[in-house]
Amino acid sequence: MNRVAVTGAGTINALGHCVADTLDAFANGTCGIKPLEFRDVDRLSIKIGGQVAGYDEAEHFNRQQISLYDRFTQFTLLAAREAVAQSGLTFSGDLSVQAGAILGTAAGGMNTWDDNYRDVYEGGKNRVHPFVVPKLMNNAAASHLSMEHNLKGPTFTVSTACASSNHAMGLAFQMIRSGACKAMLTGGSEAMLTFGGIKAWEGLRVMSKDACRPFSANRNGMVQGEGAGVFVFEDWDHAAARGADILAEVVGFAMSSDASDIVMPSKQGAARAIAGALQDAGMAAEDVQYINAHGTGTTANDKTECAAVADVFGAQADKVMMSSTKSMHGHLIGGTGAVEFLACLMALRDGVVAPTIGYEEPDAECALDVVPNVARTAKVTGVLSNAFAFGGLNAVLALKSV
Amino acid sequence: MSVKDQVVQILAEQALLDVSDVTMDSTLDDLSIDSMGVVETIFAIEETFDITVPFNANAPEDSSFDISSVAAIVAAVEGLVAQKG
């Protein structure tokens, strides 16, 4: 089996338009959740989110590109440009056919759906732009990524709600570990902060009106975010041979299905994915100093997640740090694991563990070290990144420092 | 603005050219407007003139809407606008 190196990282999210700004925000415990700005927001009962601020699509794309790129595709392409530039890779010749893209998204081109439904239902228009379908389809981002970077190998999109990005990165990891590919662009993107997107989530009554406070006893729900994270996963020997700067090693991945409920999480399902990732990585609980939690800030997730970690880690659960950066960037749904992967890289590479901000009151059912409110300096050599989706689909990644 | 001038403007915008570079005998190939560009152009024509253009992208040559040159497109649009009259 081949080892898998991470040689590039890129992002755009509520905390910044690049990795450096995002890591600064993580280290400083900055909150990117603010009042939402889009039309008809006054008709929503949920008016906050982790929106990408100061963003003008015309600064990055021409008119023709904008007619084809939904916001989720734009975020993907921008994050990927940063990641590919850092990796130093050029995809040509043999590498081009041995490289692909596996991305996660839950809703794909939600802005395109929303705008065009508005035009035909509310506006009474009987004609839509010819590119509505290629713009909104869930694989649009992966396809445009393959065109922009000449990736001619396995390229597709996975959609498993809040676990989409982790499933995508896990598959990309397996693709390289098995020898099927030399390099993969992977991660995910979401741009669901539209009137229709938030209105749909409001219906579930799991959203907070004021803040995302994971693991805090006074938590009152999740807050949505948007953005993308894209990474270059590369065959270790390929990366080492060209002298690439290796950011971290992906060492394990496991998935499981609760097979029980369409929204309520299961401790057993989550625990099987956590234990499975450790086993796949050949790691013991003692080898893990940090877990990037799914940590949505809902009552159900947070206590189930803590119970699952306690089950798998046993006595070691009292020593491991576990934080949820959703408190800062919001829940990017299908893109969330990708942005959270950055916190894993920061812990492994810089020895800085991102905090869970908004933490106000201990909860006996979440009695782990959640790195409350302030980032912590620590030597971290092994991490896990959890994602537990609606539909009971769980995906956990394991990483090691170089 | 005449139908002709408006059609030329739509084609120029699609081809990212100046209107002066779009001549009556130009073909869509000359203007580097590909099949996706044709569909987008027809959408712009429909929106601009509030007409329905009989065009099937699966078989452009069988469509009654002639796109063989800029002059042909202008004539076809003038016909549709007159019918709407």
PDB file of C-alpha atoms in Angstrom, chain B residues 24-73:
ATOM      1  CA  MET B  24     -23.186  40.711 -42.327  1.00  0.00           C
ATOM      2  CA  ASP B  25     -21.374  37.917 -44.163  1.00  0.00           C
ATOM      3  CA  SER B  26     -19.646  36.552 -41.027  1.00  0.00           C
ATOM      4  CA  THR B  27     -20.567  33.003 -40.036  1.00  0.00           C
ATOM      5  CA  LEU B  28     -20.809  31.906 -36.402  1.00  0.00           C
ATOM      6  CA  ASP B  29     -17.638  29.899 -37.008  1.00  0.00           C
ATOM      7  CA  ASP B  30     -15.877  33.089 -38.128  1.00  0.00           C
ATOM      8  CA  LEU B  31     -16.952  34.652 -34.838  1.00  0.00           C
ATOM      9  CA  SER B  32     -15.778  31.564 -32.881  1.00  0.00           C
ATOM     10  CA  ILE B  33     -19.232  31.052 -31.399  1.00  0.00           C
ATOM     11  CA  ASP B  34     -19.453  27.335 -30.527  1.00  0.00           C
ATOM     12  CA  SER B  35     -22.580  25.226 -29.979  1.00  0.00           C
ATOM     13  CA  MET B  36     -22.983  26.378 -26.378  1.00  0.00           C
ATOM     14  CA  GLY B  37     -22.503  29.941 -27.588  1.00  0.00           C
ATOM     15  CA  VAL B  38     -25.243  29.479 -30.193  1.00  0.00           C
ATOM     16  CA  VAL B  39     -27.707  28.343 -27.540  1.00  0.00           C
ATOM     17  CA  GLU B  40     -26.756  31.287 -25.346  1.00  0.00           C
ATOM     18  CA  THR B  41     -27.105  33.676 -28.293  1.00  0.00           C
ATOM     19  CA  ILE B  42     -30.579  32.377 -29.080  1.00  0.00           C
ATOM     20  CA  PHE B  43     -31.551  32.835 -25.458  1.00  0.00           C
ATOM     21  CA  ALA B  44     -30.344  36.455 -25.615  1.00  0.00           C
ATOM     22  CA  ILE B  45     -32.308  37.037 -28.837  1.00  0.00           C
ATOM     23  CA  GLU B  46     -35.470  35.602 -27.283  1.00  0.00           C
ATOM     24  CA  GLU B  47     -35.057  37.754 -24.189  1.00  0.00           C
ATOM     25  CA  THR B  48     -34.291  40.922 -26.163  1.00  0.00           C
ATOM     26  CA  PHE B  49     -37.153  40.688 -28.662  1.00  0.00           C
ATOM     27  CA  ASP B  50     -39.624  38.682 -26.568  1.00  0.00           C
ATOM     28  CA  ILE B  51     -39.946  36.070 -29.284  1.00  0.00           C
ATOM     29  CA  THR B  52     -39.665  32.289 -29.384  1.00  0.00           C
ATOM     30  CA  VAL B  53     -36.953  31.085 -31.742  1.00  0.00           C
ATOM     31  CA  PRO B  54     -37.643  27.703 -33.376  1.00  0.00           C
ATOM     32  CA  PHE B  55     -34.226  26.149 -32.842  1.00  0.00           C
ATOM     33  CA  ASN B  56     -33.257  22.629 -31.796  1.00  0.00           C
ATOM     34  CA  ALA B  57     -29.634  22.340 -30.718  1.00  0.00           C
ATOM     35  CA  ASN B  58     -29.666  18.614 -31.591  1.00  0.00           C
ATOM     36  CA  ALA B  59     -30.177  19.380 -35.282  1.00  0.00           C
ATOM     37  CA  PRO B  60     -29.412  23.024 -36.046  1.00  0.00           C
ATOM     38  CA  GLU B  61     -29.449  22.405 -39.812  1.00  0.00           C
ATOM     39  CA  ASP B  62     -33.041  21.121 -39.662  1.00  0.00           C
ATOM     40  CA  SER B  63     -34.299  24.142 -37.777  1.00  0.00           C
ATOM     41  CA  SER B  64     -36.298  26.716 -39.689  1.00  0.00           C
ATOM     42  CA  PHE B  65     -34.214  29.388 -37.976  1.00  0.00           C
ATOM     43  CA  ASP B  66     -31.307  30.021 -40.354  1.00  0.00           C
ATOM     44  CA  ILE B  67     -27.989  30.638 -38.580  1.00  0.00           C
ATOM     45  CA  SER B  68     -25.701  30.270 -41.607  1.00  0.00           C
ATOM     46  CA  SER B  69     -24.546  33.900 -41.448  1.00  0.00           C
ATOM     47  CA  VAL B  70     -25.117  37.094 -39.516  1.00  0.00           C
ATOM     48  CA  ALA B  71     -27.326  38.366 -42.362  1.00  0.00           C
ATOM     49  CA  ALA B  72     -29.423  35.179 -42.219  1.00  0.00           C
ATOM     50  CA  ILE B  73     -29.878  35.498 -38.454  1.00  0.00           C
TER      51      ILE B  73
END
